[in-house]
Amino acid sequence: MDMQDVIRQLNVVFGEVFDDDSLVIGPATTAEAIDEWDSLGHITLMLAVEKSFKIRFTTAEIAETKKPGQNVGSFARMIQQKCGDHGA
Amino acid sequence: MTFQSPGMYIFLSSALLLLGMASLNRVKRHVFLALNIIFILLVIPQPRLFSGLILLAWMLSHYLSLQLMLRVEAKRLVFILWLILDLVWFVTVKEYHWITGSFLGGHAFAIWWSVLGYSFILFRQIHLSVHVRDGMIKSVRPLDYLNYNLAFWTFLAGPIQRYDDFIEHMRRFETEDVPLQDSLKAFNRIVWGLIKMAVIAPFFQQYAVITTFTAAPSAAAFALFFISFPLYLYLNFSGYCDTVIGVGRAVGFRVPENFRVPFIARNMVDFWNRWHISLSEFFRDYLYYPMMVAASRRFNPLLSLVGVTFISFFLMGIWHGNEIRFVLFGVLQGLGVVITLLYGELLKALLPKPALKAYKNNGAVRAAAIVVCQCYVMATFLVFQYSFHDLYQVMAVIGGRSV
């Protein structure tokens, strides 16, 4: 799965989780740019991403994605690596 | 030696001077460790050597558990065993008699010495262990481990810094010169922190004492009493943080921020995003998130939200101190956060997106929300500050009875 595919699939998940079909995310998008991406939104997002990509995040990975300065690009790389690890 | 004693400022000035002089990179890291050890020997209880050896033994056991996790497949098992032992150690050392009394026989295990900064080292250890267990940290060198846990600027009361963040800033601290402008900003920050701690905080401290009035107070006198302890606590703690952030910056090391104007928070979630930020983030990342993810996979999302929020704040309350009032403080914080979250969900369900946005941006709504939130925050700090006996007296004062 290449980065483009991951970002494309993430766009669908983000649209569903944040109930906004017009939402377009790219590698540079951060949590601060999306109003609903708060602590609660983060949990919903993580669970939806796990389901969509058929992966499981660890505690450290969930914490890492909410770290200041993290963006969708680094999140997508993590997903890509996990998909590779699980042969998805 | 306390943080506000003259000896502390002699130490901090000497430390800044020595770190500034240690221009060779590898020497700097060792000078930093030597300063950290001197600092700890100055602040830990007597007999210092014994207390220091106990601290060292405790850290060594954690370090060995990290090395084991880095080498074996059964990382989760090593992590669980270490965590159980460490938490038993924590409640024993910190003398949580209402917990240990049930299975350790009251004071039988009460240890006469205590380790300052223990709670904050515990957080750093848990963070490190989780990230090593989950494969996010691949190596931990002894010198880095010691400097991370013993850094004199954050040893006593944080802020809690992430290991990768610490290592990154340590590298910069070793290799990059500090621009003059940054040094001046650091100096300003230290001075401002000292003013907050030594001048403004004591002003409010004098009004935060229950005995300042013995009969029914005027509304103004009660209002001053009501706001004084939270303001004192904020000024004292954020002043300490300003000072340690400034000390770090003076030598080119960035210590994370811990406060962001908490008294303009509009709800309890907002408040905990602004108050003792590194603590909130720790509980969010290592307790709230994993529990929420696990609970949401099994239970109703609303039930998970309420349950996990209460458990997180209950444990945060326990962490604050070994008396029952701190547990009550945690539960009240949890209640405030749950009400905020449920109210937010209700608004989302009732209002279309543009109306919800307009509601959030409305100035009158914001002002009213800030007032309600801050009154709640300050009321909960009464529980934090006073024993139940003193609280009864506070209630009696509110009721107009003399105490």
Short mmCIF file of C-alpha atoms in Angstrom, two decimals:
data_model
loop_
_atom_site.label_atom_id
_atom_site.label_comp_id
_atom_site.label_asym_id
_atom_site.label_seq_id
_atom_site.Cartn_x
_atom_site.Cartn_y
_atom_site.Cartn_z
CA MET A 1 0.00 0.00 0.00
CA ASP A 2 1.63 3.28 -1.06
CA MET A 3 1.29 6.65 0.67
CA GLN A 4 -1.24 7.93 -1.85
CA ASP A 5 -3.53 4.97 -1.16
CA VAL A 6 -3.19 5.44 2.60
CA ILE A 7 -4.02 9.17 2.38
CA ARG A 8 -6.97 8.43 0.06
CA GLN A 9 -8.39 5.86 2.47
CA LEU A 10 -7.72 8.18 5.44
CA ASN A 11 -9.77 10.91 3.72
CA VAL A 12 -12.77 8.58 3.69
CA VAL A 13 -12.28 7.66 7.37
CA PHE A 14 -11.81 11.31 8.44
CA GLY A 15 -14.97 12.33 6.51
CA GLU A 16 -17.00 9.64 8.28
CA VAL A 17 -15.57 10.22 11.78
CA PHE A 18 -15.88 14.00 11.69
CA ASP A 19 -19.13 13.86 9.74
CA ASP A 20 -17.85 16.19 7.04
CA ASP A 21 -17.83 15.05 3.41
CA SER A 22 -16.09 18.26 2.34
CA LEU A 23 -13.11 17.61 4.63
CA VAL A 24 -9.92 17.15 2.62
CA ILE A 25 -6.79 16.08 4.43
CA GLY A 26 -3.21 15.92 3.18
CA PRO A 27 0.17 14.96 4.65
CA ALA A 28 0.57 18.43 6.21
CA THR A 29 -2.81 18.44 8.00
CA THR A 30 -2.49 18.59 11.79
CA ALA A 31 -4.98 17.91 14.62
CA GLU A 32 -5.13 21.65 15.34
CA ALA A 33 -6.57 22.27 11.86
CA ILE A 34 -9.67 20.15 12.53
CA ASP A 35 -11.98 21.49 15.27
CA GLU A 36 -13.50 18.12 16.13
CA TRP A 37 -10.12 16.39 16.44
CA ASP A 38 -10.04 16.64 20.23
CA SER A 39 -9.27 13.87 22.75
CA LEU A 40 -12.61 12.18 22.21
CA GLY A 41 -12.42 12.63 18.43
CA HIS A 42 -8.95 11.08 18.55
CA ILE A 43 -10.27 7.88 20.14
CA THR A 44 -13.09 7.62 17.58
CA LEU A 45 -10.59 8.25 14.80
CA MET A 46 -8.10 5.65 16.04
CA LEU A 47 -10.83 2.99 16.30
CA ALA A 48 -12.16 3.85 12.83
CA VAL A 49 -8.66 3.75 11.30
CA GLU A 50 -7.99 0.39 13.00
CA LYS A 51 -11.19 -1.00 11.51
CA SER A 52 -10.63 0.46 8.05
CA PHE A 53 -6.99 -0.68 7.72
CA LYS A 54 -7.42 -3.88 9.78
CA ILE A 55 -4.60 -2.96 12.16
CA ARG A 56 -4.21 -2.43 15.93
CA PHE A 57 -2.46 0.57 17.42
CA THR A 58 -0.33 0.24 20.55
CA THR A 59 -0.57 2.68 23.48
CA ALA A 60 2.68 4.36 22.44
CA GLU A 61 1.47 4.78 18.84
CA ILE A 62 -1.83 6.35 19.93
CA ALA A 63 0.09 8.75 22.17
CA GLU A 64 2.59 9.49 19.40
CA THR A 65 -0.09 10.55 16.90
CA LYS A 66 -1.42 13.21 19.31
CA LYS A 67 2.03 14.66 19.99
CA PRO A 68 2.37 18.37 19.06
CA GLY A 69 3.82 18.78 15.60
CA GLN A 70 2.57 15.42 14.33
CA ASN A 71 0.63 15.52 11.07
CA VAL A 72 -1.35 13.24 8.80
CA GLY A 73 1.85 12.48 6.85
CA SER A 74 3.58 10.92 9.86
CA PHE A 75 0.33 9.16 10.83
CA ALA A 76 0.02 7.75 7.30
CA ARG A 77 3.63 6.50 7.39
CA MET A 78 2.88 4.72 10.67
CA ILE A 79 -0.21 3.10 9.12
CA GLN A 80 1.75 2.15 6.01
CA GLN A 81 4.42 0.50 8.15
CA LYS A 82 1.82 -1.37 10.21
CA CYS A 83 -0.01 -2.55 7.07
CA GLY A 84 3.35 -3.81 5.79
CA ASP A 85 4.01 -5.55 9.13
CA HIS A 86 0.65 -7.28 8.97
CA GLY A 87 0.86 -8.04 5.26
CA ALA A 88 -2.29 -6.03 4.45
CA MET B 1 17.03 22.84 50.71
CA THR B 2 13.80 24.02 49.06
CA PHE B 3 13.33 25.55 45.62
CA GLN B 4 13.00 29.05 47.03
CA SER B 5 15.95 28.93 49.43
CA PRO B 6 19.09 31.04 48.77
CA GLY B 7 21.16 27.84 48.48
CA MET B 8 19.04 26.83 45.48
CA TYR B 9 19.87 30.02 43.63
CA ILE B 10 23.57 29.64 44.38
CA PHE B 11 23.33 26.12 42.95
CA LEU B 12 21.35 27.22 39.85
CA SER B 13 23.76 30.11 39.13
CA SER B 14 26.79 27.84 39.52
CA ALA B 15 25.15 25.18 37.34
CA LEU B 16 24.45 27.67 34.54
CA LEU B 17 28.04 28.92 34.74
CA LEU B 18 29.52 25.41 34.62
CA LEU B 19 27.28 24.26 31.77
CA GLY B 20 28.14 27.42 29.85
CA MET B 21 31.85 26.74 30.35
CA ALA B 22 31.64 23.06 29.36
CA SER B 23 32.06 23.68 25.66
CA LEU B 24 33.20 20.16 24.71
CA ASN B 25 30.12 18.16 23.80
CA ARG B 26 30.88 14.91 25.60
CA VAL B 27 32.09 16.75 28.68
CA LYS B 28 28.84 18.73 28.82
CA ARG B 29 26.76 15.58 29.21
CA HIS B 30 28.97 14.39 32.08
CA VAL B 31 29.03 17.82 33.73
CA PHE B 32 25.22 17.78 33.53
CA LEU B 33 25.10 14.39 35.26
CA ALA B 34 27.49 15.56 37.99
CA LEU B 35 25.31 18.63 38.59
CA ASN B 36 22.20 16.46 38.72
CA ILE B 37 23.78 14.20 41.36
CA ILE B 38 24.92 17.19 43.45
CA PHE B 39 21.43 18.70 43.21
CA ILE B 40 19.79 15.48 44.38
CA LEU B 41 22.18 15.10 47.29
CA LEU B 42 21.21 18.64 48.31
CA VAL B 43 17.44 18.08 48.19
CA ILE B 44 16.86 14.49 49.33
CA PRO B 45 16.16 13.74 52.99
CA GLN B 46 18.80 12.78 55.57
CA PRO B 47 20.73 10.52 55.68
CA ARG B 48 21.48 11.63 52.16
CA LEU B 49 23.79 8.79 51.15
CA PHE B 50 21.28 6.13 52.20
CA SER B 51 18.37 7.94 50.51
CA GLY B 52 20.53 8.40 47.42
CA LEU B 53 21.41 4.69 47.31
CA ILE B 54 17.73 3.72 47.64
CA LEU B 55 16.89 6.06 44.76
CA LEU B 56 19.72 4.59 42.70
CA ALA B 57 18.62 1.00 43.44
CA TRP B 58 15.05 1.82 42.42
CA MET B 59 16.19 3.41 39.17
CA LEU B 60 18.58 0.53 38.48
CA SER B 61 15.73 -1.98 38.78
CA HIS B 62 13.72 0.01 36.24
CA TYR B 63 16.70 0.35 33.91
CA LEU B 64 17.29 -3.40 34.02
CA SER B 65 13.62 -4.03 33.21
CA LEU B 66 14.01 -1.74 30.17
CA GLN B 67 17.10 -3.61 29.00
CA LEU B 68 15.26 -6.90 29.46
CA MET B 69 12.30 -5.62 27.41
CA LEU B 70 14.69 -4.54 24.66
CA ARG B 71 16.10 -8.07 24.48
CA VAL B 72 13.24 -10.53 25.00
CA GLU B 73 10.05 -11.38 23.14
CA ALA B 74 7.86 -11.40 26.27
CA LYS B 75 7.99 -7.58 26.61
CA ARG B 76 4.42 -7.38 27.88
CA LEU B 77 5.11 -9.83 30.72
CA VAL B 78 8.23 -7.94 31.82
CA PHE B 79 6.28 -4.68 31.64
CA ILE B 80 3.40 -5.98 33.77
CA LEU B 81 5.72 -7.47 36.40
CA TRP B 82 7.73 -4.26 36.63
CA LEU B 83 4.59 -2.11 36.80
CA ILE B 84 3.03 -4.16 39.62
CA LEU B 85 6.24 -4.05 41.66
CA ASP B 86 6.70 -0.36 41.01
CA LEU B 87 3.14 0.59 41.99
CA VAL B 88 3.35 -1.47 45.21
CA TRP B 89 6.62 0.33 45.93
CA PHE B 90 5.01 3.69 45.12
CA VAL B 91 2.01 3.35 47.49
CA THR B 92 4.32 2.04 50.22
CA VAL B 93 6.98 4.74 49.93
CA LYS B 94 4.42 7.52 49.58
CA GLU B 95 2.62 6.15 52.66
CA TYR B 96 -0.85 5.61 51.22
CA HIS B 97 -2.07 4.08 54.45
CA TRP B 98 -5.67 3.96 53.30
CA ILE B 99 -4.47 1.60 50.53
CA THR B 100 -1.58 -0.25 52.18
CA GLY B 101 -3.38 -0.54 55.52
CA SER B 102 -5.63 -3.27 54.17
CA PHE B 103 -2.88 -5.65 53.13
CA LEU B 104 0.32 -4.37 54.70
CA GLY B 105 -0.94 -3.94 58.24
CA GLY B 106 -1.24 -0.20 58.71
CA HIS B 107 2.08 1.41 59.52
CA ALA B 108 4.02 -1.85 59.48
CA PHE B 109 5.57 -0.95 56.12
CA ALA B 110 5.65 2.82 56.65
CA ILE B 111 9.08 3.91 55.54
CA TRP B 112 10.61 6.77 57.46
CA TRP B 113 12.25 8.37 54.49
CA SER B 114 10.66 9.64 51.34
CA VAL B 115 12.10 10.48 47.98
CA LEU B 116 11.40 13.93 46.64
CA GLY B 117 10.43 14.00 43.01
CA TYR B 118 9.43 10.33 43.22
CA SER B 119 6.02 10.86 41.59
CA PHE B 120 7.59 12.58 38.61
CA ILE B 121 10.25 9.90 38.14
CA LEU B 122 7.43 7.33 38.20
CA PHE B 123 5.78 9.11 35.25
CA ARG B 124 9.02 9.20 33.30
CA GLN B 125 9.56 5.51 34.01
CA ILE B 126 6.05 4.52 32.89
CA HIS B 127 6.43 6.59 29.72
CA LEU B 128 9.79 4.97 28.93
CA SER B 129 8.55 1.45 29.69
CA VAL B 130 5.44 1.81 27.51
CA HIS B 131 7.45 3.13 24.57
CA VAL B 132 10.13 0.43 24.91
CA ARG B 133 7.42 -2.26 25.26
CA ASP B 134 5.68 -0.97 22.11
CA GLY B 135 8.91 -0.75 20.15
CA MET B 136 8.89 3.04 19.75
CA ILE B 137 12.19 3.41 21.65
CA LYS B 138 14.92 1.04 20.47
CA SER B 139 17.76 1.83 22.88
CA VAL B 140 18.30 3.56 26.23
CA ARG B 141 21.88 4.45 27.14
CA PRO B 142 22.78 4.58 30.87
CA LEU B 143 24.01 8.18 30.78
CA ASP B 144 20.89 9.37 28.93
CA TYR B 145 18.67 7.41 31.32
CA LEU B 146 20.26 9.00 34.39
CA ASN B 147 20.19 12.51 32.96
CA TYR B 148 16.57 12.07 31.82
CA ASN B 149 15.37 10.98 35.25
CA LEU B 150 17.58 13.21 37.36
CA ALA B 151 17.69 16.46 35.33
CA PHE B 152 17.94 19.07 38.06
CA TRP B 153 15.59 21.52 36.37
CA THR B 154 12.65 19.10 36.32
CA PHE B 155 13.54 16.68 39.14
CA LEU B 156 11.38 18.17 41.90
CA ALA B 157 8.06 18.86 40.17
CA GLY B 158 8.33 18.44 36.41
CA PRO B 159 7.22 19.40 33.81
CA ILE B 160 7.15 15.78 32.65
CA GLN B 161 9.12 15.53 29.42
CA ARG B 162 9.02 12.74 26.85
CA TYR B 163 12.24 10.75 26.46
CA ASP B 164 12.60 11.30 22.69
CA ASP B 165 11.95 15.01 23.21
CA PHE B 166 14.56 15.10 25.99
CA ILE B 167 17.16 13.31 23.86
CA GLU B 168 16.53 15.63 20.91
CA HIS B 169 16.93 18.73 23.08
CA MET B 170 19.95 17.20 24.81
CA ARG B 171 21.62 16.86 21.40
CA ARG B 172 20.90 20.52 20.61
CA PHE B 173 21.98 21.57 24.09
CA GLU B 174 25.33 19.86 23.45
CA THR B 175 25.98 21.04 19.92
CA GLU B 176 24.31 24.42 19.40
CA ASP B 177 25.27 27.78 20.88
CA VAL B 178 22.55 29.82 22.57
CA PRO B 179 21.81 33.08 20.70
CA LEU B 180 22.02 36.21 22.86
CA GLN B 181 18.33 36.97 22.30
CA ASP B 182 17.38 33.53 23.67
CA SER B 183 19.58 34.08 26.72
CA LEU B 184 17.83 37.37 27.43
CA LYS B 185 14.41 35.75 27.03
CA ALA B 186 15.52 32.99 29.38
CA PHE B 187 16.69 35.54 31.93
CA ASN B 188 13.33 37.37 31.68
CA ARG B 189 11.50 34.09 32.20
CA ILE B 190 13.56 33.25 35.31
CA VAL B 191 12.99 36.71 36.82
CA TRP B 192 9.25 36.59 36.06
CA GLY B 193 9.03 33.15 37.65
CA LEU B 194 10.79 34.41 40.78
CA ILE B 195 8.48 37.43 41.02
CA LYS B 196 5.44 35.15 40.73
CA MET B 197 6.75 32.78 43.40
CA ALA B 198 8.29 35.24 45.84
CA VAL B 199 6.08 38.33 45.52
CA ILE B 200 2.65 37.72 43.99
CA ALA B 201 1.93 34.19 45.27
CA PRO B 202 2.52 35.07 48.98
CA PHE B 203 0.05 37.96 48.61
CA PHE B 204 -2.73 35.49 47.82
CA GLN B 205 -1.41 32.89 50.25
CA GLN B 206 -2.23 35.12 53.22
CA TYR B 207 -5.92 35.18 52.19
CA ALA B 208 -6.08 31.44 51.54
CA VAL B 209 -6.05 30.58 55.23
CA ILE B 210 -9.28 29.47 56.85
CA THR B 211 -8.51 31.41 60.04
CA THR B 212 -8.44 34.77 58.24
CA PHE B 213 -12.04 35.23 59.35
CA THR B 214 -13.92 33.62 62.21
CA ALA B 215 -17.42 34.98 61.62
CA ALA B 216 -19.66 35.28 58.56
CA PRO B 217 -17.54 37.23 56.06
CA SER B 218 -18.64 39.96 53.69
CA ALA B 219 -19.18 38.89 50.08
CA ALA B 220 -15.93 40.58 49.07
CA ALA B 221 -13.92 38.90 51.85
CA PHE B 222 -15.35 35.49 50.97
CA ALA B 223 -14.68 36.07 47.25
CA LEU B 224 -11.04 36.91 48.06
CA PHE B 225 -10.74 33.77 50.18
CA PHE B 226 -12.44 31.68 47.45
CA ILE B 227 -10.03 32.73 44.69
CA SER B 228 -6.87 33.00 46.78
CA PHE B 229 -5.77 29.38 47.08
CA PRO B 230 -6.15 28.50 43.35
CA LEU B 231 -4.35 31.74 42.45
CA TYR B 232 -1.62 31.06 45.01
CA LEU B 233 -1.19 27.51 43.71
CA TYR B 234 -1.11 28.67 40.10
CA LEU B 235 1.36 31.50 40.74
CA ASN B 236 3.62 29.34 42.86
CA PHE B 237 3.65 26.33 40.51
CA SER B 238 3.70 28.26 37.23
CA GLY B 239 6.39 30.52 38.73
CA TYR B 240 8.47 27.42 39.46
CA CYS B 241 7.83 26.23 35.88
CA ASP B 242 8.81 29.64 34.44
CA THR B 243 12.07 29.43 36.40
CA VAL B 244 12.98 25.90 35.33
CA ILE B 245 11.97 26.60 31.70
CA GLY B 246 14.16 29.72 31.84
CA VAL B 247 17.10 27.83 33.38
CA GLY B 248 16.83 25.20 30.64
CA ARG B 249 16.61 27.83 27.89
CA ALA B 250 19.60 29.72 29.26
CA VAL B 251 21.78 26.75 28.30
CA GLY B 252 19.86 25.93 25.11
CA PHE B 253 17.57 23.21 26.46
CA ARG B 254 13.82 23.40 25.91
CA VAL B 255 11.71 22.27 28.87
CA PRO B 256 8.02 21.84 27.90
CA GLU B 257 5.40 24.41 28.92
CA ASN B 258 3.10 23.40 31.78
CA PHE B 259 0.45 26.16 31.93
CA ARG B 260 -1.51 28.13 29.33
CA VAL B 261 -3.65 30.77 31.09
CA PRO B 262 -5.89 28.22 32.87
CA PHE B 263 -8.25 30.80 34.36
CA ILE B 264 -9.76 31.64 30.97
CA ALA B 265 -10.81 28.02 30.38
CA ARG B 266 -14.45 27.76 29.28
CA ASN B 267 -15.03 24.19 30.47
CA MET B 268 -13.28 21.47 32.45
CA VAL B 269 -11.78 19.80 29.37
CA ASP B 270 -10.36 23.17 28.33
CA PHE B 271 -9.12 23.71 31.90
CA TRP B 272 -7.14 20.47 31.94
CA ASN B 273 -5.66 21.36 28.55
CA ARG B 274 -4.29 24.52 30.19
CA TRP B 275 -3.48 23.45 33.77
CA HIS B 276 -0.48 21.23 34.57
CA ILE B 277 -0.39 20.30 30.88
CA SER B 278 2.37 17.68 31.10
CA LEU B 279 0.41 15.83 33.82
CA SER B 280 -2.85 15.98 31.81
CA GLU B 281 -1.05 14.70 28.73
CA PHE B 282 0.52 11.87 30.70
CA PHE B 283 -2.85 10.69 32.04
CA ARG B 284 -4.45 11.18 28.62
CA ASP B 285 -1.78 9.22 26.74
CA TYR B 286 -1.05 6.38 29.19
CA LEU B 287 -4.36 5.87 30.96
CA TYR B 288 -7.30 7.57 29.25
CA TYR B 289 -6.51 6.62 25.63
CA PRO B 290 -5.63 2.94 26.21
CA MET B 291 -8.59 2.45 28.55
CA MET B 292 -10.98 4.24 26.17
CA VAL B 293 -9.81 2.21 23.16
CA ALA B 294 -10.12 -1.05 25.12
CA ALA B 295 -13.51 -0.10 26.62
CA SER B 296 -14.95 1.22 23.34
CA ARG B 297 -14.22 -2.13 21.66
CA ARG B 298 -16.34 -3.93 24.26
CA PHE B 299 -18.90 -1.56 25.76
CA ASN B 300 -21.33 1.17 24.87
CA PRO B 301 -19.34 4.32 23.88
CA LEU B 302 -21.22 6.53 26.36
CA LEU B 303 -20.69 4.09 29.21
CA SER B 304 -17.01 3.82 28.28
CA LEU B 305 -16.67 7.59 28.22
CA VAL B 306 -18.17 8.08 31.67
CA GLY B 307 -16.40 5.10 33.27
CA VAL B 308 -12.95 5.75 31.83
CA THR B 309 -13.07 9.49 32.57
CA PHE B 310 -13.94 8.84 36.21
CA ILE B 311 -11.25 6.16 36.60
CA SER B 312 -8.62 8.45 35.04
CA PHE B 313 -9.42 11.38 37.31
CA PHE B 314 -9.84 9.11 40.35
CA LEU B 315 -6.27 7.88 39.80
CA MET B 316 -5.05 11.40 39.12
CA GLY B 317 -6.57 12.40 42.46
CA ILE B 318 -4.73 9.56 44.22
CA TRP B 319 -1.49 10.66 42.60
CA HIS B 320 -1.87 14.18 44.03
CA GLY B 321 -1.51 13.00 47.63
CA ASN B 322 -2.02 10.23 50.14
CA GLU B 323 -5.17 11.65 51.79
CA ILE B 324 -8.78 10.87 50.88
CA ARG B 325 -9.47 14.54 50.06
CA PHE B 326 -7.24 14.23 46.98
CA VAL B 327 -9.36 11.33 45.77
CA LEU B 328 -12.46 13.49 46.18
CA PHE B 329 -10.68 16.27 44.27
CA GLY B 330 -10.01 13.83 41.42
CA VAL B 331 -13.61 12.58 41.38
CA LEU B 332 -14.93 16.16 41.24
CA GLN B 333 -12.59 16.93 38.34
CA GLY B 334 -13.85 13.78 36.62
CA LEU B 335 -17.44 14.84 37.20
CA GLY B 336 -16.75 18.26 35.65
CA VAL B 337 -15.06 16.67 32.61
CA VAL B 338 -17.89 14.12 32.13
CA ILE B 339 -20.53 16.86 32.28
CA THR B 340 -18.52 18.89 29.73
CA LEU B 341 -18.20 15.92 27.36
CA LEU B 342 -21.86 14.92 27.65
CA TYR B 343 -22.98 18.52 27.15
CA GLY B 344 -20.76 18.71 24.06
CA GLU B 345 -22.29 15.51 22.66
CA LEU B 346 -25.80 16.85 23.38
CA LEU B 347 -25.06 20.09 21.54
CA LYS B 348 -23.68 18.11 18.59
CA ALA B 349 -26.88 16.06 18.49
CA LEU B 350 -29.21 19.06 18.78
CA LEU B 351 -27.54 21.74 16.69
CA PRO B 352 -26.56 21.71 13.02
CA LYS B 353 -22.85 22.43 12.43
CA PRO B 354 -23.15 26.17 11.58
CA ALA B 355 -25.34 26.77 14.66
CA LEU B 356 -22.90 24.84 16.86
CA LYS B 357 -20.02 26.95 15.55
CA ALA B 358 -21.97 30.17 16.17
CA TYR B 359 -22.79 28.99 19.70
CA LYS B 360 -19.12 28.26 20.46
CA ASN B 361 -17.99 31.62 19.06
CA ASN B 362 -20.66 33.67 20.81
CA GLY B 363 -18.99 36.12 23.22
CA ALA B 364 -21.76 36.06 25.84
CA VAL B 365 -21.81 32.25 25.86
CA ARG B 366 -18.03 32.19 26.20
CA ALA B 367 -18.06 34.69 29.10
CA ALA B 368 -20.81 32.80 30.94
CA ALA B 369 -19.02 29.49 30.36
CA ILE B 370 -15.74 30.89 31.75
CA VAL B 371 -17.47 32.17 34.91
CA VAL B 372 -19.28 28.87 35.55
CA CYS B 373 -16.15 26.82 34.84
CA GLN B 374 -13.88 28.92 37.06
CA CYS B 375 -16.36 28.90 39.95
CA TYR B 376 -16.44 25.10 39.72
CA VAL B 377 -12.63 24.89 39.50
CA MET B 378 -12.18 27.11 42.53
CA ALA B 379 -14.80 25.23 44.54
CA THR B 380 -12.99 21.95 43.82
CA PHE B 381 -9.73 23.51 45.00
CA LEU B 382 -11.35 24.00 48.41
CA VAL B 383 -11.39 20.20 48.61
CA PHE B 384 -7.77 20.07 47.45
CA GLN B 385 -6.59 22.59 50.04
CA TYR B 386 -8.48 21.75 53.20
CA SER B 387 -8.98 18.67 55.36
CA PHE B 388 -12.57 17.52 55.84
CA HIS B 389 -12.54 19.17 59.26
CA ASP B 390 -11.42 22.48 57.74
CA LEU B 391 -13.97 22.07 54.95
CA TYR B 392 -16.70 21.77 57.54
CA GLN B 393 -15.48 25.08 58.90
CA VAL B 394 -15.57 26.58 55.39
CA MET B 395 -19.16 25.40 55.06
CA ALA B 396 -19.96 26.86 58.46
CA VAL B 397 -18.48 30.18 57.34
CA ILE B 398 -20.54 30.09 54.15
CA GLY B 399 -23.58 29.35 56.30
CA GLY B 400 -22.88 32.39 58.44
CA ARG B 401 -21.91 30.49 61.59
CA SER B 402 -18.81 31.46 63.50
CA VAL B 403 -15.94 28.95 63.55
#
